[in-house]
C-alpha atoms as one frame of an Amber mdcrd trajectory, in Angstrom:
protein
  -7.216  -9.238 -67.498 -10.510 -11.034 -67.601 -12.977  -9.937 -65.042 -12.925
 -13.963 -63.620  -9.372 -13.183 -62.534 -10.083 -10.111 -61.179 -13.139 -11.716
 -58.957 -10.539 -14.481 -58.167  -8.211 -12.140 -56.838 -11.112 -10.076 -54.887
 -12.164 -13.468 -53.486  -8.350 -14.633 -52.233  -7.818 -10.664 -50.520 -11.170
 -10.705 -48.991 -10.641 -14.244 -47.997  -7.003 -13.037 -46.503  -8.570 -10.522
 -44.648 -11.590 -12.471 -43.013  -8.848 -14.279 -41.960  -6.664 -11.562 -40.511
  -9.593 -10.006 -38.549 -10.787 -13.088 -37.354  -7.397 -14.296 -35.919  -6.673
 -10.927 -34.308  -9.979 -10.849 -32.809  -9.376 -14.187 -31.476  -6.060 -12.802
 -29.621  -8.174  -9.771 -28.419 -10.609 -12.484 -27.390  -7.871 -14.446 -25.595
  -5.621 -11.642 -24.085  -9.282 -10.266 -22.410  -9.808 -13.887 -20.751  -6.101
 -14.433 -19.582  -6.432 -10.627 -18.094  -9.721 -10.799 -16.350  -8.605 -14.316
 -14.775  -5.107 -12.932 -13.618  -7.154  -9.922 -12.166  -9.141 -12.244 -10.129
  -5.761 -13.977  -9.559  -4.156 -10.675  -8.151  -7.168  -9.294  -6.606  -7.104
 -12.998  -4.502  -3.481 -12.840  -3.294  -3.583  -9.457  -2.309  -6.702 -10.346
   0.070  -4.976 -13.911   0.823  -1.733 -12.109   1.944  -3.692  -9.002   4.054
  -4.970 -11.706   5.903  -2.144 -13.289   7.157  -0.984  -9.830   8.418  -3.446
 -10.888  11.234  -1.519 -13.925  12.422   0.846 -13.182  14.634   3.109 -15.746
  16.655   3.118 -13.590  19.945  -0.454 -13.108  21.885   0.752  -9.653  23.296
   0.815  -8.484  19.413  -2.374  -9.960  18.707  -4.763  -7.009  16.886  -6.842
  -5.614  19.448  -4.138  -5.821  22.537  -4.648  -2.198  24.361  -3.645   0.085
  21.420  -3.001   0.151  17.910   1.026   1.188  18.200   1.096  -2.457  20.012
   0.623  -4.566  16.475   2.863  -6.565  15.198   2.200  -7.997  11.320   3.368
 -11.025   9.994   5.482 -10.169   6.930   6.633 -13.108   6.160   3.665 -15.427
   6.159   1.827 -12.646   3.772   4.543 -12.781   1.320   4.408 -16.223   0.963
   0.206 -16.795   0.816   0.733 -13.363  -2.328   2.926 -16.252  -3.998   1.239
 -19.062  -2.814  -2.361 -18.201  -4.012  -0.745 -15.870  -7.255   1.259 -18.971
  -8.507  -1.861 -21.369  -7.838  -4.099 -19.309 -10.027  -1.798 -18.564 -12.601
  -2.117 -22.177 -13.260   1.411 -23.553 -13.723   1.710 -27.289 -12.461   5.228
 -26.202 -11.189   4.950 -23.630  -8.471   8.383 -22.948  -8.079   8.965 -22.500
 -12.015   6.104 -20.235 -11.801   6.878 -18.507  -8.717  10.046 -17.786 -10.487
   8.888 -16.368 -13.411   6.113 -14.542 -12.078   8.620 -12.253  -9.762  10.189
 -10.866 -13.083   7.368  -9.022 -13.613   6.598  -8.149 -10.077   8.750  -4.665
  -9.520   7.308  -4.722  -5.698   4.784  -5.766  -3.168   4.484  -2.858  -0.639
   3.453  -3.452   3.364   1.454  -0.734   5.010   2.444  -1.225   8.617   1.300
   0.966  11.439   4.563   3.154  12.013   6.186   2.779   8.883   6.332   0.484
   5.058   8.559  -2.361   4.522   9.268  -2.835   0.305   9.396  -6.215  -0.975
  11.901  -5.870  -4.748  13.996  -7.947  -6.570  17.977  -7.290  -5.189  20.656
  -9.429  -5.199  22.337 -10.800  -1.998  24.867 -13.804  -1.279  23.010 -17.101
   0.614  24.749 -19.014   3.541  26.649 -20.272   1.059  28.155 -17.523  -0.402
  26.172 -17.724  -3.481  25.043 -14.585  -4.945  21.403 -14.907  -5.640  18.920
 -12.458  -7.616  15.368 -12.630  -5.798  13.276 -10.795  -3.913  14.063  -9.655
  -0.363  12.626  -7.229   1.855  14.323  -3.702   2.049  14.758  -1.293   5.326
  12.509  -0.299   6.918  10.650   3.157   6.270   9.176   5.346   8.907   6.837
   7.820   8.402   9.317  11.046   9.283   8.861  14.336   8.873  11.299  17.571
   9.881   9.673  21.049  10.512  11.349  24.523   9.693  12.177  23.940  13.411
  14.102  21.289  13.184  11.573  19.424  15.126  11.067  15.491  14.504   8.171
  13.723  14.253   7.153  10.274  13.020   3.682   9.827  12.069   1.277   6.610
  12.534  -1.185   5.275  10.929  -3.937   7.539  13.589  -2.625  10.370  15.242
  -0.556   8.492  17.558   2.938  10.230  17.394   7.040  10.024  18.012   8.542
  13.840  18.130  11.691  14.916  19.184  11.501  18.999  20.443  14.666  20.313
  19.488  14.535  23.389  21.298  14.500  21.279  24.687  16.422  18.204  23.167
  13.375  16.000  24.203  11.465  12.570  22.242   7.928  11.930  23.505   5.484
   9.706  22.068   1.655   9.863  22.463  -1.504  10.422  21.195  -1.410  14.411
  19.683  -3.336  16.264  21.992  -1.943  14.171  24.871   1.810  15.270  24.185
   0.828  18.863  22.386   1.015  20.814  25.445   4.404  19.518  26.442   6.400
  20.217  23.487   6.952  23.455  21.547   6.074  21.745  18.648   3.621  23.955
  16.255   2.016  21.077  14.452   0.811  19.275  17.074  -1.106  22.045  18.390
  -3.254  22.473  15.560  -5.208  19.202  14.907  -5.839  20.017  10.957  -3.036
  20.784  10.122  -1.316  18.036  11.916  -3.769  15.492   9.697  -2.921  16.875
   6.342   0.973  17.265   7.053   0.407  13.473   8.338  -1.150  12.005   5.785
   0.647  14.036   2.789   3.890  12.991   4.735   3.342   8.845   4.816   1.635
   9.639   1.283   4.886  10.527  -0.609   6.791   8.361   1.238   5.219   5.949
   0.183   4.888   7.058  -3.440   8.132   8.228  -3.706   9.540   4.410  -3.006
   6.524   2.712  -5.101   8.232   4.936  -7.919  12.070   4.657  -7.358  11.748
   0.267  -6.652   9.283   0.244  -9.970  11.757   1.924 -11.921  14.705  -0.201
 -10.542  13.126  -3.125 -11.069  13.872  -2.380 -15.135  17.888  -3.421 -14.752
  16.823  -6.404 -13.294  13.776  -7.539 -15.857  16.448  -7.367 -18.189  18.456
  -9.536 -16.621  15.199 -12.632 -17.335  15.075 -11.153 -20.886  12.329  -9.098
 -20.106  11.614  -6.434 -22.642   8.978  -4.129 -21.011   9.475  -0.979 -18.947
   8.544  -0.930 -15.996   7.131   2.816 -14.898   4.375   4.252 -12.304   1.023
   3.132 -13.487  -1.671   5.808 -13.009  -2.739   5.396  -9.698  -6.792   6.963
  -8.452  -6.291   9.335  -5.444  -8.809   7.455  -3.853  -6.600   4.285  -4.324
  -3.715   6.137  -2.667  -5.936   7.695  -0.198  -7.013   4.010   1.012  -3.172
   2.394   1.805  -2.948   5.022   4.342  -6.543   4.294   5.846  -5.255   0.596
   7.375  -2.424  -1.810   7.674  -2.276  -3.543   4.462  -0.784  -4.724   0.903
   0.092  -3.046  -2.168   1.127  -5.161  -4.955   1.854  -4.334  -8.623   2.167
  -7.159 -11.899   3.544  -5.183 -15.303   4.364  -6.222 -18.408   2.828 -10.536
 -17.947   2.635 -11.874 -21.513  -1.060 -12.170 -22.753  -0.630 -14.302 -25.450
   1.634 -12.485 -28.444   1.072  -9.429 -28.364  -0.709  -8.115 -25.293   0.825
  -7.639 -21.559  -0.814  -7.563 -18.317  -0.538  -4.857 -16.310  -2.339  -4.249
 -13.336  -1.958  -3.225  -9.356  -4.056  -4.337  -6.266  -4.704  -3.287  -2.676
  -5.595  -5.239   0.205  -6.499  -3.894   4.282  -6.741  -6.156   6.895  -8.540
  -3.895   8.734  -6.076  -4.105  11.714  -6.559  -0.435  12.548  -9.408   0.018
  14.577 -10.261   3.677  15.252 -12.058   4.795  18.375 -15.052   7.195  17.303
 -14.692  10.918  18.574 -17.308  11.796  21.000 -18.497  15.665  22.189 -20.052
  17.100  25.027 -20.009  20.262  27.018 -18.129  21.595  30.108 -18.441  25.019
  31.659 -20.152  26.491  28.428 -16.826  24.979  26.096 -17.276  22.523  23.658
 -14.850  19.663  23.341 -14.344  16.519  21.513 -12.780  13.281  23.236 -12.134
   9.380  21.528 -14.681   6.923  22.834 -11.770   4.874  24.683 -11.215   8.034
  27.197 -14.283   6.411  28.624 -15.452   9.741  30.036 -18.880   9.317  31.940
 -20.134  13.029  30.329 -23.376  13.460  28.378 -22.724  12.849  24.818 -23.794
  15.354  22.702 -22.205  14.489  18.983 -20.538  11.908  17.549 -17.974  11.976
  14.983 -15.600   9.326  12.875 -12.296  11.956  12.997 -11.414  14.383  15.067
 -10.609  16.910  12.246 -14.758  16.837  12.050 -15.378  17.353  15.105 -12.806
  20.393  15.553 -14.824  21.938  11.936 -17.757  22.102  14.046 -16.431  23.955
  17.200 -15.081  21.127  19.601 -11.664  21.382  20.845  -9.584  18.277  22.078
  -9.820  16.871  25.649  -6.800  14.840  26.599  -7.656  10.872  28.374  -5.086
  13.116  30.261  -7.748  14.851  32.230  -9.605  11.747  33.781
């Protein structure tokens, strides 16, 4: 073969290859500008829907009213500003064709509420009509339960605000910890750091245990839309976890959103309306013992430290005062 054929040939596989690169590059280039605009997209609905947690259609509710356990979010108003400001940025001049699309690849949106989580996945139910309908619809409502060796109940809050049945005297009280911890024979109330971490690992797997099990259900129903993609668990930062459990908020998760041909989105967000509003923990000294007390005891001692948790305060020394004692 002459060596002009053989530089003809080069020239068409170089030529072919330019081309390959350059066309995969401009996918790259294209599934990177579709992803960081749906994160901004996500990251906006999230905040949009947190917000409306705030609104609530009953002034006794409103945030602020007397004590924390008194909230009451609005569920459904954040659901619908997620889809309302998701759909709107995910620029579809049909929001309802969107909407509906977009939920295939939503396995669940996740409220943080003060006592307990309410899940937001795809199920399928039957309308006034009688029609059964695949959608989204919220599921039961979780509380934040734990059961010691005892067989003592307790249901955890957001703060350390507390429901606990004492089975040994057949007995529910609710209250702040150190108010009711003297009144029950209840180990875990009595010690404060303990109490936190058994608190916060307890609403902590709750909550990831359901984040898991809806994620992984939502698969039989993706199919369903001739969705491909598996849904699983994304790989989740403690810190991320750490913060749902900090404040009444939003968890929301998008897998598996077509970028192009071959690319997906996937991606998570959080959101905390900042509804829980924790009093600061305050120290002083009586009859040579330290203790620690929450600013809203309103105790007229001299301050000598304050502290954001309790659990700090009771490193350094301090042990609880009940508002009991005013």
């Amino acid at each position: 073969m002459k060596i002009t054929n053989w530089s003809i040939i080069f020239a068409l596989l170089f030529i072919s290859f330019i081309f390959i690169i350059r066309v995969k590059d401009e996918h790259v280039t294209k599934a990177n500008d579709l992803s960081l605009r749906y994160d901004t997209a996500l990251t906006a609905a999230v905040e949009d829907s947190a917000k409306m947690l705030l609104l609530n259609t009953q002034q006794e509710y409103e945030s602020g009213y007397h004590s924390p356990k008194f909230m009451k979010v609005n569920r459904t108003e954040a659901i619908d500003a997620f889809f309302k400001t998701l759909t709107l940025n995910f620029g579809n001049e049909n929001e309802s064709v969107t909407q509906g699309i977009i939920k295939g690849y939503i396995p669940l949106i996740l409220i943080v509420d003060y006592k307990g989580f309410y899940v937001y996945a795809m199920d399928e139910y039957r309308n006034a009509e009688n029609e059964l309908i695949t959608d989204m619809k919220e599921m039961p409502f979780q509380a934040y339960s734990y059961r010691d060796e005892q067989g003592n109940l307790l249901n955890f809050t957001l703060d350390d605000y507390v429901i606990a049945y004492d089975k040994s005297q057949d007995k529910w009280m609710e209250g702040f910890r150190e108010e009711i911890a003297g009144q029950l024979n209840i180990p875990l109330l009595k010690d404060q750091v303990l109490f936190e971490d058994v608190r916060r690992s307890t609403i902590l797997n709750a909550i990831q245990d359901q984040t898991e099990y809806y994620i992984n259900r939502h698969n039989t129903y993706a199919k369903r839309f001739g969705i491909t993609y598996t849904f699983t668990l994304p790989i989740i930062s403690e810190e991320d976890w750490e913060n749902t459990i900090d404040d009444v908020g939003l968890i929301s998760f998008i897998q598996g959103y077509p970028l192009g041909e071959k690319y997906t989105y996937n991606n998570y967000a959080l959101g905390g309306s900042r509804l829980i509003k924790k009093a600061s923990i305050q120290t002083t000294t009586l009859n040579g013992i330290k203790y620690y007390y929450r600013e809203d005891c309103e105790y007229s001692y001299p301050v000598e430290e304050v502290f954001t948790s309790a659990k700090d305060a009771a490193k350094k020394g301090y042990k609880p005062l009940s508002c009991f004692n005013q």
